[in-house]
Amino acid sequence: MLVIVRVFRTYSRVYAADLEAVLASLTAVSGEPVSTRFRLSDGLELATVGRVLVVAGDERALEPYRATAATLIVDDLDECLALLTRTGAQILRGPQAVPTGRNLTAKLPGGAQIEYVEWDRPQWDRAGGQPI
């Protein structure tokens, strides 16, 4: 039986010291609003504009996250974890609760580092509803 994890969205990541400055430029150029915004307990601020995730903070707070190249929104984080483990990925963080649901970060064979997130119902509601 072939098991796959459905990827609903992919976000490019941008790291910044000044969230407001980056958001002003992104919204002006894209014409899209900030759709999600929150602060983590470690002081990082995150926001999305279109399919760009801005992660902002000082250099010390950003350091553990800079190697992560993208964020994928998946349908089933537990199945994703099982598949990643079977393919030899190294799980760096998670699974853990985050303001939008649950996430994990994995380093894939070959070196790419990706965050996987399973959104909770409130986040899907904020995003306009979960695809069928």
GROMACS .gro file of C-alpha atoms in nm:
model
  132
    1MET     CA    1   0.000   0.000   0.000
    2LEU     CA    2   0.139   0.337  -0.104
    3VAL     CA    3   0.110   0.597   0.170
    4ILE     CA    4   0.178   0.961   0.098
    5VAL     CA    5   0.134   1.281   0.292
    6ARG     CA    6  -0.067   1.549   0.119
    7VAL     CA    7   0.109   1.887   0.106
    8PHE     CA    8  -0.149   2.166   0.105
    9ARG     CA    9   0.087   2.466   0.091
   10THR     CA   10   0.455   2.544   0.069
   11TYR     CA   11   0.603   2.859   0.220
   12SER     CA   12   0.941   3.006   0.135
   13ARG     CA   13   1.115   3.134   0.444
   14VAL     CA   14   1.268   3.479   0.486
   15TYR     CA   15   1.471   3.566   0.795
   16ALA     CA   16   1.480   3.926   0.914
   17ALA     CA   17   1.575   4.151   1.202
   18ASP     CA   18   1.282   4.391   1.144
   19LEU     CA   19   0.945   4.226   1.082
   20GLU     CA   20   0.758   4.552   1.017
   21ALA     CA   21   0.998   4.665   0.746
   22VAL     CA   22   0.983   4.332   0.562
   23LEU     CA   23   0.603   4.312   0.588
   24ALA     CA   24   0.564   4.666   0.452
   25SER     CA   25   0.767   4.578   0.144
   26LEU     CA   26   0.609   4.237   0.087
   27THR     CA   27   0.253   4.364   0.115
   28ALA     CA   28   0.324   4.665  -0.108
   29VAL     CA   29   0.482   4.455  -0.383
   30SER     CA   30   0.244   4.158  -0.371
   31GLY     CA   31  -0.079   4.342  -0.290
   32GLU     CA   32  -0.155   4.062  -0.043
   33PRO     CA   33  -0.229   4.119   0.325
   34VAL     CA   34  -0.057   3.967   0.625
   35SER     CA   35  -0.262   3.651   0.676
   36THR     CA   36  -0.106   3.505   0.991
   37ARG     CA   37   0.101   3.667   1.261
   38PHE     CA   38   0.220   3.550   1.604
   39ARG     CA   39   0.507   3.560   1.853
   40LEU     CA   40   0.685   3.256   1.995
   41SER     CA   41   0.805   3.225   2.352
   42ASP     CA   42   1.170   3.255   2.238
   43GLY     CA   43   1.099   3.607   2.108
   44LEU     CA   44   1.068   3.524   1.740
   45GLU     CA   45   0.786   3.687   1.546
   46LEU     CA   46   0.634   3.509   1.246
   47ALA     CA   47   0.403   3.636   0.977
   48THR     CA   48   0.287   3.523   0.634
   49VAL     CA   49   0.222   3.724   0.322
   50GLY     CA   50   0.110   3.512   0.030
   51ARG     CA   51   0.334   3.206   0.034
   52VAL     CA   52   0.621   3.375   0.218
   53LEU     CA   53   0.682   3.306   0.588
   54VAL     CA   54   0.883   3.581   0.755
   55VAL     CA   55   1.070   3.475   1.069
   56ALA     CA   56   1.201   3.779   1.255
   57GLY     CA   57   1.419   3.827   1.559
   58ASP     CA   58   1.770   3.901   1.669
   59GLU     CA   59   2.060   3.693   1.541
   60ARG     CA   60   2.077   3.476   1.852
   61ALA     CA   61   1.708   3.382   1.832
   62LEU     CA   62   1.722   3.320   1.456
   63GLU     CA   63   2.035   3.103   1.458
   64PRO     CA   64   1.865   2.765   1.530
   65TYR     CA   65   1.615   2.824   1.247
   66ARG     CA   66   1.824   2.971   0.964
   67ALA     CA   67   1.906   2.633   0.808
   68THR     CA   68   1.537   2.560   0.752
   69ALA     CA   69   1.463   2.644   0.389
   70ALA     CA   70   1.086   2.599   0.363
   71THR     CA   71   0.768   2.521   0.553
   72LEU     CA   72   0.523   2.261   0.419
   73ILE     CA   73   0.165   2.244   0.544
   74VAL     CA   74   0.068   1.875   0.554
   75ASP     CA   75  -0.248   1.680   0.620
   76ASP     CA   76  -0.108   1.434   0.877
   77LEU     CA   77   0.200   1.514   1.084
   78ASP     CA   78   0.215   1.168   1.243
   79GLU     CA   79   0.221   0.996   0.903
   80CYS     CA   80   0.474   1.254   0.784
   81LEU     CA   81   0.698   1.169   1.080
   82ALA     CA   82   0.672   0.796   1.002
   83LEU     CA   83   0.759   0.850   0.636
   84LEU     CA   84   1.048   1.083   0.716
   85THR     CA   85   1.188   0.833   0.964
   86ARG     CA   86   1.162   0.552   0.707
   87THR     CA   87   1.354   0.760   0.452
   88GLY     CA   88   1.639   0.823   0.694
   89ALA     CA   89   1.560   1.185   0.782
   90GLN     CA   90   1.694   1.322   1.110
   91ILE     CA   91   1.416   1.474   1.323
   92LEU     CA   92   1.563   1.793   1.471
   93ARG     CA   93   1.261   1.940   1.654
   94GLY     CA   94   0.915   1.810   1.735
   95PRO     CA   95   0.656   1.700   1.692
   96GLN     CA   96   0.543   1.983   1.915
   97ALA     CA   97   0.254   2.224   1.962
   98VAL     CA   98   0.284   2.560   1.785
   99PRO     CA   99   0.037   2.852   1.758
  100THR     CA  100  -0.101   2.714   1.429
  101GLY     CA  101  -0.122   2.344   1.524
  102ARG     CA  102   0.174   2.104   1.543
  103ASN     CA  103   0.511   2.096   1.369
  104LEU     CA  104   0.839   1.916   1.329
  105THR     CA  105   1.164   2.005   1.160
  106ALA     CA  106   1.363   1.742   0.976
  107LYS     CA  107   1.699   1.728   0.803
  108LEU     CA  108   1.655   1.512   0.495
  109PRO     CA  109   1.918   1.278   0.355
  110GLY     CA  110   2.132   1.504   0.137
  111GLY     CA  111   2.109   1.793   0.383
  112ALA     CA  112   1.790   1.990   0.308
  113GLN     CA  113   1.616   2.107   0.625
  114ILE     CA  114   1.236   2.146   0.612
  115GLU     CA  115   0.964   2.233   0.862
  116TYR     CA  116   0.638   2.034   0.839
  117VAL     CA  117   0.321   2.173   0.998
  118GLU     CA  118  -0.023   2.022   1.049
  119TRP     CA  119  -0.259   2.318   1.094
  120ASP     CA  120  -0.537   2.302   1.352
  121ARG     CA  121  -0.898   2.395   1.270
  122PRO     CA  122  -0.869   2.761   1.387
  123GLN     CA  123  -0.568   2.815   1.158
  124TRP     CA  124  -0.751   2.662   0.862
  125ASP     CA  125  -1.046   2.890   0.940
  126ARG     CA  126  -0.813   3.194   0.940
  127ALA     CA  127  -0.667   3.074   0.609
  128GLY     CA  128  -1.007   3.046   0.443
  129GLY     CA  129  -1.077   2.675   0.496
  130GLN     CA  130  -0.902   2.345   0.444
  131PRO     CA  131  -0.890   2.206   0.089
  132ILE     CA  132  -1.097   1.895   0.029
   0.00000   0.00000   0.00000
